[in-house]
Coordinates of C-alpha atoms in Angstrom, one line a residue:
M1 CA 100.3 -34.2 40.4
H2 CA 96.7 -35.3 40.2
F3 CA 96.0 -39.0 39.5
P4 CA 92.8 -40.1 37.8
K5 CA 90.7 -42.6 39.5
E6 CA 87.6 -43.5 37.4
D7 CA 88.2 -40.3 35.4
F8 CA 90.5 -37.3 35.3
V9 CA 90.3 -34.1 37.3
R10 CA 89.3 -31.4 34.8
A11 CA 89.8 -27.7 34.7
T12 CA 89.7 -24.8 32.2
P13 CA 93.0 -24.2 30.4
E14 CA 93.5 -20.7 31.9
S15 CA 93.2 -22.1 35.5
M16 CA 96.1 -24.3 34.7
G17 CA 98.2 -21.6 33.0
I18 CA 97.3 -22.5 29.4
E19 CA 95.7 -20.1 26.9
S20 CA 92.5 -21.4 25.4
Q21 CA 93.5 -19.7 22.2
A22 CA 96.7 -21.7 22.0
I23 CA 94.7 -25.0 22.0
E24 CA 92.3 -23.5 19.5
K25 CA 95.2 -22.6 17.2
V26 CA 96.2 -26.3 17.1
L27 CA 92.7 -27.5 16.3
S28 CA 92.3 -24.8 13.7
A29 CA 95.6 -25.8 12.0
I30 CA 94.5 -29.4 11.9
V31 CA 91.3 -28.4 10.2
R32 CA 92.8 -25.8 7.8
E33 CA 95.6 -28.2 6.7
Q34 CA 93.2 -31.2 6.6
K35 CA 95.5 -33.3 8.7
D36 CA 94.0 -36.7 9.7
V37 CA 94.4 -36.4 13.5
H38 CA 92.0 -38.6 15.5
S39 CA 92.5 -37.3 19.1
M40 CA 94.4 -34.7 21.2
L41 CA 94.5 -34.7 24.9
V42 CA 96.3 -31.9 26.9
L43 CA 97.1 -32.5 30.6
R44 CA 98.9 -30.3 33.0
D45 CA 100.1 -31.5 36.4
G46 CA 97.7 -34.5 35.9
V47 CA 94.7 -32.2 35.2
L48 CA 92.8 -32.7 31.9
V49 CA 92.4 -29.3 30.3
H50 CA 91.3 -30.4 26.9
E51 CA 90.1 -33.7 25.5
Q52 CA 89.5 -33.7 21.7
Y53 CA 88.2 -36.4 19.4
F54 CA 87.8 -35.8 15.7
A55 CA 84.8 -37.6 14.2
P56 CA 84.2 -40.5 13.9
Y57 CA 86.5 -41.1 16.9
A58 CA 85.2 -40.9 20.5
R59 CA 86.6 -41.6 24.0
D60 CA 86.0 -45.3 24.2
A61 CA 87.6 -46.1 20.8
Q62 CA 90.9 -48.0 21.0
H63 CA 93.7 -47.1 18.6
E64 CA 96.7 -49.0 17.4
M65 CA 99.8 -47.7 19.1
F66 CA 102.3 -49.0 16.6
S67 CA 105.8 -48.0 17.9
C68 CA 104.3 -46.4 21.0
S69 CA 104.1 -50.0 22.1
K70 CA 107.9 -49.9 22.5
T71 CA 107.7 -47.6 25.5
F72 CA 105.3 -49.9 27.3
T73 CA 107.7 -52.8 26.7
S74 CA 110.6 -50.7 28.0
M75 CA 108.8 -49.9 31.2
L76 CA 108.1 -53.7 31.7
I77 CA 111.9 -54.3 31.4
G78 CA 112.5 -51.6 34.1
I79 CA 110.0 -53.4 36.4
A80 CA 111.6 -56.8 35.7
Q81 CA 115.0 -55.4 36.5
G82 CA 113.6 -54.0 39.8
K83 CA 112.3 -57.4 40.6
K84 CA 115.8 -58.8 39.9
L85 CA 114.5 -61.0 37.0
L86 CA 117.1 -59.6 34.7
N87 CA 119.8 -56.9 34.4
L88 CA 120.4 -54.5 31.6
Q89 CA 123.9 -55.7 31.3
D90 CA 122.9 -59.3 30.7
T91 CA 123.7 -60.5 27.2
V92 CA 120.9 -61.3 24.9
R93 CA 122.3 -64.8 24.0
S94 CA 122.3 -65.7 27.7
F95 CA 118.5 -65.9 27.7
F96 CA 118.4 -68.3 24.7
P97 CA 121.0 -71.0 25.4
E98 CA 118.9 -73.5 23.4
V99 CA 119.2 -71.5 20.1
A100 CA 121.8 -72.7 17.7
V101 CA 123.8 -69.9 16.1
E102 CA 125.3 -70.9 12.8
H103 CA 127.8 -68.1 12.6
P104 CA 128.7 -66.8 16.1
S105 CA 130.4 -63.4 16.4
A106 CA 131.9 -61.2 19.0
N107 CA 129.4 -58.5 18.3
L108 CA 126.4 -60.9 18.8
D109 CA 128.0 -62.2 22.0
A110 CA 128.5 -58.7 23.3
M111 CA 124.9 -57.5 22.7
T112 CA 123.1 -56.7 25.9
V113 CA 119.5 -55.9 27.0
R114 CA 120.6 -52.3 27.3
D115 CA 121.7 -52.4 23.6
L116 CA 118.2 -53.6 22.6
L117 CA 116.6 -50.8 24.7
M118 CA 118.6 -48.0 23.1
M119 CA 118.4 -49.3 19.5
G120 CA 122.2 -49.9 19.5
T121 CA 122.2 -53.7 18.7
G122 CA 124.8 -53.3 16.0
H123 CA 122.6 -54.3 13.1
A124 CA 123.0 -52.3 9.9
K125 CA 119.2 -52.3 9.4
D126 CA 115.9 -53.0 11.1
T127 CA 115.5 -56.7 11.7
W128 CA 111.7 -56.6 11.9
G129 CA 111.1 -57.7 8.3
A130 CA 113.5 -60.6 8.7
L131 CA 111.5 -61.8 11.8
S132 CA 107.9 -61.1 10.8
Q133 CA 108.3 -62.4 7.2
S134 CA 110.5 -65.4 8.0
G135 CA 107.6 -67.9 8.0
Q136 CA 109.2 -69.5 11.1
E137 CA 107.7 -69.9 14.5
D138 CA 110.9 -69.1 16.5
W139 CA 111.6 -65.4 15.8
A140 CA 114.3 -65.3 18.5
Q141 CA 116.3 -67.9 16.5
V142 CA 115.9 -65.8 13.4
F143 CA 117.1 -62.7 15.2
L144 CA 120.2 -64.5 16.7
N145 CA 121.2 -65.8 13.3
L146 CA 121.2 -62.4 11.6
P147 CA 124.6 -60.7 11.0
V148 CA 125.6 -58.0 13.5
E149 CA 127.7 -55.6 11.5
Y150 CA 128.7 -53.1 14.2
A151 CA 129.9 -53.2 17.8
P152 CA 126.8 -53.0 20.0
G153 CA 126.2 -49.6 21.6
T154 CA 128.0 -47.7 18.9
H155 CA 125.5 -47.5 16.0
F156 CA 121.9 -46.4 16.2
V157 CA 119.4 -48.2 13.9
Y158 CA 115.7 -48.0 14.7
N159 CA 115.0 -51.7 15.1
T160 CA 111.5 -53.1 15.9
G161 CA 113.0 -56.6 16.0
A162 CA 115.1 -55.5 19.0
T163 CA 111.9 -54.6 20.9
Y164 CA 110.4 -58.0 20.0
M165 CA 113.5 -59.5 21.6
L166 CA 112.9 -57.5 24.8
S167 CA 109.3 -59.0 24.9
A168 CA 110.7 -62.5 24.3
I169 CA 113.2 -62.0 27.2
L170 CA 110.3 -61.0 29.4
T171 CA 108.5 -64.1 28.5
K172 CA 111.7 -66.2 29.1
V173 CA 112.2 -64.9 32.6
T174 CA 108.5 -65.0 33.7
G175 CA 106.8 -67.6 31.5
R176 CA 104.1 -65.0 30.7
S177 CA 103.4 -62.6 27.8
A178 CA 104.2 -58.9 27.9
L179 CA 100.4 -58.3 27.7
D180 CA 99.8 -60.4 30.8
L181 CA 102.7 -58.6 32.7
A182 CA 101.5 -55.2 31.6
Q183 CA 98.0 -55.9 32.9
E184 CA 99.3 -57.1 36.3
W185 CA 102.3 -54.8 36.8
I186 CA 101.0 -51.5 35.3
F187 CA 97.5 -51.5 33.8
S188 CA 95.5 -52.8 36.8
R189 CA 97.3 -50.2 39.0
I190 CA 96.6 -47.1 36.9
G191 CA 93.1 -47.9 35.5
I192 CA 93.8 -49.2 32.0
E193 CA 91.3 -51.9 30.9
G194 CA 90.7 -53.9 27.7
A195 CA 94.2 -53.5 26.2
R196 CA 95.1 -55.8 23.3
W197 CA 98.6 -56.8 22.1
D198 CA 99.2 -58.8 18.9
A199 CA 101.5 -61.8 19.3
C200 CA 104.0 -63.8 17.2
P201 CA 103.3 -67.5 16.3
K202 CA 104.7 -68.6 19.6
G203 CA 102.3 -66.3 21.5
I204 CA 105.0 -63.8 22.5
S205 CA 103.6 -60.2 22.5
L206 CA 105.2 -58.3 19.5
G207 CA 106.7 -55.8 21.9
G208 CA 107.6 -53.1 19.4
V209 CA 104.1 -52.8 17.8
G210 CA 100.7 -54.3 18.1
L211 CA 99.4 -52.7 21.3
S212 CA 95.9 -51.1 21.2
V213 CA 94.6 -48.9 24.0
R214 CA 92.5 -45.7 24.2
P215 CA 93.9 -42.2 24.1
V216 CA 92.9 -41.7 27.8
D217 CA 94.9 -44.8 28.6
M218 CA 97.9 -43.3 26.8
A219 CA 97.5 -40.2 29.0
R220 CA 97.4 -42.4 32.2
F221 CA 100.6 -44.1 31.1
G222 CA 102.3 -40.8 30.3
L223 CA 101.4 -39.4 33.7
L224 CA 103.0 -42.5 35.3
I225 CA 106.2 -42.0 33.5
A226 CA 106.2 -38.2 34.1
N227 CA 105.8 -38.9 37.8
E228 CA 108.9 -41.0 37.8
G229 CA 107.0 -44.3 37.9
A230 CA 104.9 -43.5 41.0
W231 CA 101.1 -43.5 41.2
E232 CA 99.3 -42.3 44.3
G233 CA 102.3 -43.2 46.5
E234 CA 103.0 -46.6 44.9
Q235 CA 106.3 -47.0 43.1
I236 CA 105.2 -49.0 40.0
I237 CA 108.3 -48.5 37.8
P238 CA 111.7 -47.9 39.5
A239 CA 112.5 -44.2 39.4
D240 CA 116.1 -44.7 38.5
Y241 CA 115.1 -46.7 35.5
I242 CA 112.8 -43.9 34.3
H243 CA 115.7 -41.4 34.7
E244 CA 117.8 -43.5 32.4
A245 CA 115.0 -44.3 30.0
R246 CA 114.1 -40.6 29.3
A247 CA 117.7 -39.5 29.0
K248 CA 119.8 -39.6 25.8
Q249 CA 121.5 -42.9 25.7
I250 CA 122.7 -42.9 22.1
D251 CA 123.2 -40.4 19.3
N252 CA 120.4 -40.9 16.8
N253 CA 121.5 -38.2 14.3
T254 CA 121.1 -40.2 11.1
G255 CA 120.5 -37.3 8.8
N256 CA 116.8 -36.8 9.3
P257 CA 116.0 -33.1 8.5
D258 CA 113.5 -33.0 11.4
P259 CA 115.4 -32.2 14.6
N260 CA 112.8 -34.0 16.7
W261 CA 114.3 -37.3 15.3
C262 CA 117.9 -36.3 16.0
A263 CA 117.7 -35.0 19.6
G264 CA 118.8 -38.3 21.2
Y265 CA 117.2 -41.7 22.0
G266 CA 116.8 -43.3 25.4
Y267 CA 115.3 -46.6 26.3
Q268 CA 112.5 -46.9 23.7
M269 CA 111.8 -43.2 23.9
W270 CA 112.7 -40.3 21.7
R271 CA 114.0 -36.9 22.9
C272 CA 112.4 -33.8 21.5
R273 CA 114.3 -30.7 20.5
F274 CA 112.1 -28.5 22.8
G275 CA 113.2 -30.4 26.0
A276 CA 110.4 -33.0 26.2
F277 CA 110.6 -36.8 25.5
R278 CA 108.0 -39.1 23.9
A279 CA 106.6 -42.4 23.0
D280 CA 106.3 -42.3 19.3
G281 CA 104.3 -44.5 16.8
M282 CA 103.9 -44.7 13.1
G283 CA 101.3 -42.3 11.6
G284 CA 101.5 -39.9 14.5
Q285 CA 100.7 -41.7 17.7
Y286 CA 102.4 -39.7 20.5
I287 CA 102.7 -39.5 24.3
V288 CA 104.7 -36.3 24.8
M289 CA 106.0 -35.7 28.4
D290 CA 107.4 -32.3 29.2
L291 CA 108.6 -32.2 32.8
E292 CA 109.6 -28.6 32.8
R293 CA 106.1 -27.4 31.9
K294 CA 104.4 -30.4 33.7
L295 CA 102.6 -31.3 30.5
V296 CA 101.5 -34.6 29.0
V297 CA 100.1 -34.4 25.5
V298 CA 98.6 -37.3 23.6
F299 CA 97.9 -37.5 19.8
T300 CA 96.5 -40.3 17.7
S301 CA 96.6 -39.8 14.0
A302 CA 97.0 -41.2 10.4
L303 CA 99.5 -38.8 9.0
G304 CA 101.9 -40.8 6.9
S305 CA 104.9 -38.7 5.9
D306 CA 103.4 -35.8 7.9
I307 CA 104.1 -37.7 11.1
G308 CA 106.1 -34.7 12.6
V309 CA 103.1 -32.3 12.3
P310 CA 101.7 -32.8 15.8
L311 CA 105.1 -32.1 17.3
Q312 CA 105.3 -28.9 15.3
Y313 CA 101.9 -27.9 16.4
L314 CA 102.9 -28.6 20.0
E315 CA 106.1 -26.6 19.8
N316 CA 105.0 -23.7 17.7
L317 CA 101.3 -23.2 18.6
L318 CA 100.6 -24.7 22.1
L319 CA 103.8 -24.2 24.0
P320 CA 103.9 -20.4 23.5
G321 CA 100.6 -20.3 25.3
V322 CA 101.8 -22.2 28.3
H323 CA 102.7 -20.1 31.4
A324 CA 104.2 -20.8 34.7
Q325 CA 101.2 -19.5 36.7
S326 CA 97.5 -19.7 36.3
L327 CA 95.8 -17.1 34.1
P328 CA 92.6 -15.0 34.5
E329 CA 89.7 -16.8 33.0
N330 CA 89.0 -15.8 29.4
V331 CA 85.3 -16.6 29.0
R332 CA 85.2 -15.6 25.3
A333 CA 88.3 -17.5 24.3
Y334 CA 87.2 -20.6 26.2
A335 CA 83.7 -20.5 24.6
S336 CA 85.3 -20.2 21.2
L337 CA 87.5 -23.3 21.9
I338 CA 84.5 -25.4 23.1
R339 CA 82.4 -24.4 20.1
L340 CA 85.1 -25.5 17.7
A341 CA 85.8 -28.7 19.7
R342 CA 82.1 -29.7 19.4
E343 CA 82.0 -29.0 15.7
L344 CA 85.0 -31.2 15.2
A345 CA 83.6 -34.0 17.3
H346 CA 80.2 -33.8 15.7
P347 CA 80.5 -32.1 12.2
A348 CA 77.5 -31.3 10.1
P349 CA 77.5 -32.5 6.5
A350 CA 78.0 -29.8 3.9
A351 CA 76.7 -29.4 0.4
A352 CA 78.8 -30.9 -2.4
P353 CA 81.2 -28.4 -3.9
E354 CA 80.5 -27.3 -7.5
N355 CA 83.9 -28.2 -8.8
V356 CA 83.7 -32.0 -8.5
P357 CA 84.3 -34.0 -11.7
W358 CA 81.5 -36.5 -11.1
G359 CA 81.5 -39.8 -12.8
E360 CA 83.4 -43.1 -13.0
Y361 CA 87.0 -43.2 -14.2
A362 CA 89.4 -46.0 -15.2
L363 CA 92.9 -45.4 -13.8
E364 CA 96.1 -46.5 -15.4
E365 CA 98.2 -49.1 -13.5
N366 CA 99.6 -47.8 -10.2
P367 CA 101.4 -49.0 -7.1
L368 CA 98.3 -48.8 -5.0
G369 CA 96.4 -51.1 -7.3
I370 CA 93.4 -48.8 -7.7
A371 CA 91.9 -49.6 -11.2
R372 CA 88.7 -47.7 -11.0
F373 CA 87.4 -44.7 -9.1
G374 CA 84.0 -43.1 -9.2
W375 CA 81.8 -40.7 -7.2
T376 CA 78.3 -39.5 -7.1
E377 CA 76.9 -37.1 -4.6
K378 CA 76.4 -39.9 -2.0
E379 CA 78.6 -42.8 -3.0
I380 CA 82.2 -43.7 -3.7
L381 CA 83.2 -46.6 -6.0
L382 CA 86.6 -48.2 -5.9
Q383 CA 88.0 -51.2 -7.7
R384 CA 91.3 -52.9 -6.7
H385 CA 92.6 -56.3 -7.9
G386 CA 89.1 -57.1 -9.0
A387 CA 87.4 -56.3 -5.7
V388 CA 84.8 -53.6 -6.0
L389 CA 83.9 -51.4 -3.0
R390 CA 80.9 -49.1 -2.9
V391 CA 80.5 -47.0 0.2
P392 CA 78.4 -43.9 1.2
Y393 CA 80.0 -40.6 2.2
E394 CA 79.2 -37.0 3.0
W395 CA 81.1 -33.7 2.4
G396 CA 82.8 -32.5 5.6
A397 CA 81.6 -35.3 7.8
P398 CA 82.7 -38.9 7.9
V399 CA 80.3 -41.7 7.2
V400 CA 81.3 -45.0 8.8
T401 CA 80.5 -48.3 7.1
R402 CA 81.1 -51.7 8.6
L403 CA 82.2 -53.9 5.8
P404 CA 81.7 -57.7 5.5
E405 CA 84.7 -59.6 6.6
E406 CA 85.4 -61.0 3.2
T407 CA 85.4 -57.4 1.7
A408 CA 87.8 -56.2 4.4
R409 CA 90.1 -59.1 3.6
A410 CA 89.9 -58.4 -0.1
W411 CA 91.0 -54.8 0.5
E412 CA 93.7 -55.9 3.1
M413 CA 92.1 -53.8 5.8
R414 CA 93.3 -54.4 9.4
A415 CA 89.8 -53.6 10.7
P416 CA 86.4 -53.8 9.1
E417 CA 85.2 -50.2 9.7
L418 CA 85.8 -47.6 7.0
A419 CA 85.2 -43.9 7.5
V420 CA 84.8 -42.0 4.2
T421 CA 84.7 -38.2 4.0
G422 CA 84.6 -35.7 1.1
L423 CA 87.0 -32.9 1.6
P424 CA 86.2 -29.7 -0.3
G425 CA 88.8 -27.3 -1.5
A426 CA 90.4 -26.0 -4.7
T427 CA 90.8 -29.7 -5.6
P428 CA 88.1 -31.7 -4.0
R429 CA 89.2 -35.1 -2.7
V430 CA 87.9 -38.1 -0.8
R431 CA 89.5 -39.5 2.4
L432 CA 89.0 -43.2 3.2
H433 CA 90.2 -44.2 6.7
V434 CA 90.3 -47.6 8.3
I435 CA 89.1 -47.0 11.8
G436 CA 91.5 -47.6 14.7
G437 CA 94.9 -47.1 13.0
P438 CA 97.0 -44.9 10.7
F439 CA 95.8 -46.3 7.4
T440 CA 94.2 -43.6 5.3
M441 CA 94.0 -43.1 1.5
Y442 CA 93.2 -39.8 -0.3
I443 CA 92.0 -39.7 -3.9
S444 CA 91.4 -36.6 -6.1
L445 CA 90.9 -36.0 -9.8
E446 CA 92.4 -33.0 -11.6
A447 CA 92.2 -31.8 -15.1
N448 CA 95.5 -31.4 -17.0
G449 CA 96.4 -30.6 -20.6
A450 CA 96.0 -34.3 -21.7
G451 CA 92.7 -35.0 -19.8
M452 CA 92.2 -36.1 -16.2
E453 CA 94.7 -37.2 -13.7
A454 CA 94.1 -39.1 -10.5
A455 CA 96.2 -38.3 -7.4
L456 CA 96.4 -41.2 -5.0
R457 CA 98.1 -40.9 -1.5
H458 CA 98.2 -43.6 1.1
T459 CA 99.6 -42.8 4.6
V460 CA 101.5 -46.1 4.7
Y461 CA 101.8 -47.5 1.2
G462 CA 102.9 -44.4 -0.8
S463 CA 101.6 -42.1 -3.5
A464 CA 101.0 -42.0 -7.3
R465 CA 99.7 -39.7 -10.0
V466 CA 98.2 -41.5 -13.0
R467 CA 96.0 -40.8 -16.0
A468 CA 92.3 -41.2 -15.5
R469 CA 89.9 -42.0 -18.4
K470 CA 86.1 -41.4 -18.1
A471 CA 84.5 -44.9 -18.1

């Protein structure tokens, strides 16, 4: 295993036993299917064989991890147990003796740290909404007063509130936030700098979401876990904890048709049907660790309901091109890969397609609140809840606009930078992406028998098809 110092050791794919064509197949599928993937890194035995950013993203751009944050919290729990600050069999209530519980129950009393880790708290549904929308400062008190319908350890429910409680427990036993602990216990030792982690009103790191790092930092973290918690001879995370964390601890077959969400759940990590395990975040944030093939693969994305696409690309396109031994150099295939990679990182604007229904349109009422949409060859217009947005764009290449803070707030954007791209095709559409996270909206106009129809799709807030009238 090679460990990066200031940067990663690099090599051609073939020298590490990976076909350049296999990587190119993944990139080509992303382009052909117009999937909003932001980065893809492929490492083997710690060597970086491909580092891809899709414009407007670049290496130094941080990305929201969403539920990938959970795996970072899990590893902090493993370190805390190694330091004898807690034990996985400790009950959750034992850390919060000051919290009054109105309706105590045997299920609540039996809930342990391990139950939090494996999403087996016994709750019938995710508790995150109850915590984050409570309007209260003490989220632990809210959590401990929720009903626990099942015996802990017997019922899998994906529960971001449970991970918040892990973060709260870390703060209880150390007096410090999970972000502070991560910086001292992990990040400073493996070369991660500048991480951010959102916090609750009491200053406790959210734990299950809210962490922002760069894709290269995700790769470092993945290498640490893949190497059983050791980094250049230093045991940072106890190896026995990693063995448990990556193994199936609870059955998570809840009827999801995608087998990658039914292959077992460990300690804040998912098992994959092709033998790997992963950190997994909303919209397609992934750190996939495949011990058999010595692979760590990172994706950041804004994919919405297409969240499983990167795993499908990995299993069906990349893995068939991974071999046990190094391969002869394939100069032509490698040159083709590099050429495509550069085009995706720095795309050239294209001419506007001929089939665009130019003009401004009033849209009937819809769940996304878009009342008006218009486009010229160089500008997009949107109106939502009275707020008007005019931004430039190009066909085939994103144009990034930094919006005034009041405009970003009016549009409920988590970040002020918006990348807008025209996507040609049988039905031309425009993609509006909030930089740094999985929030993307697609808009297209199509003729039907009754006139024009607008197709709206947001990767987080849903979709709608509504009538559009020329304004």
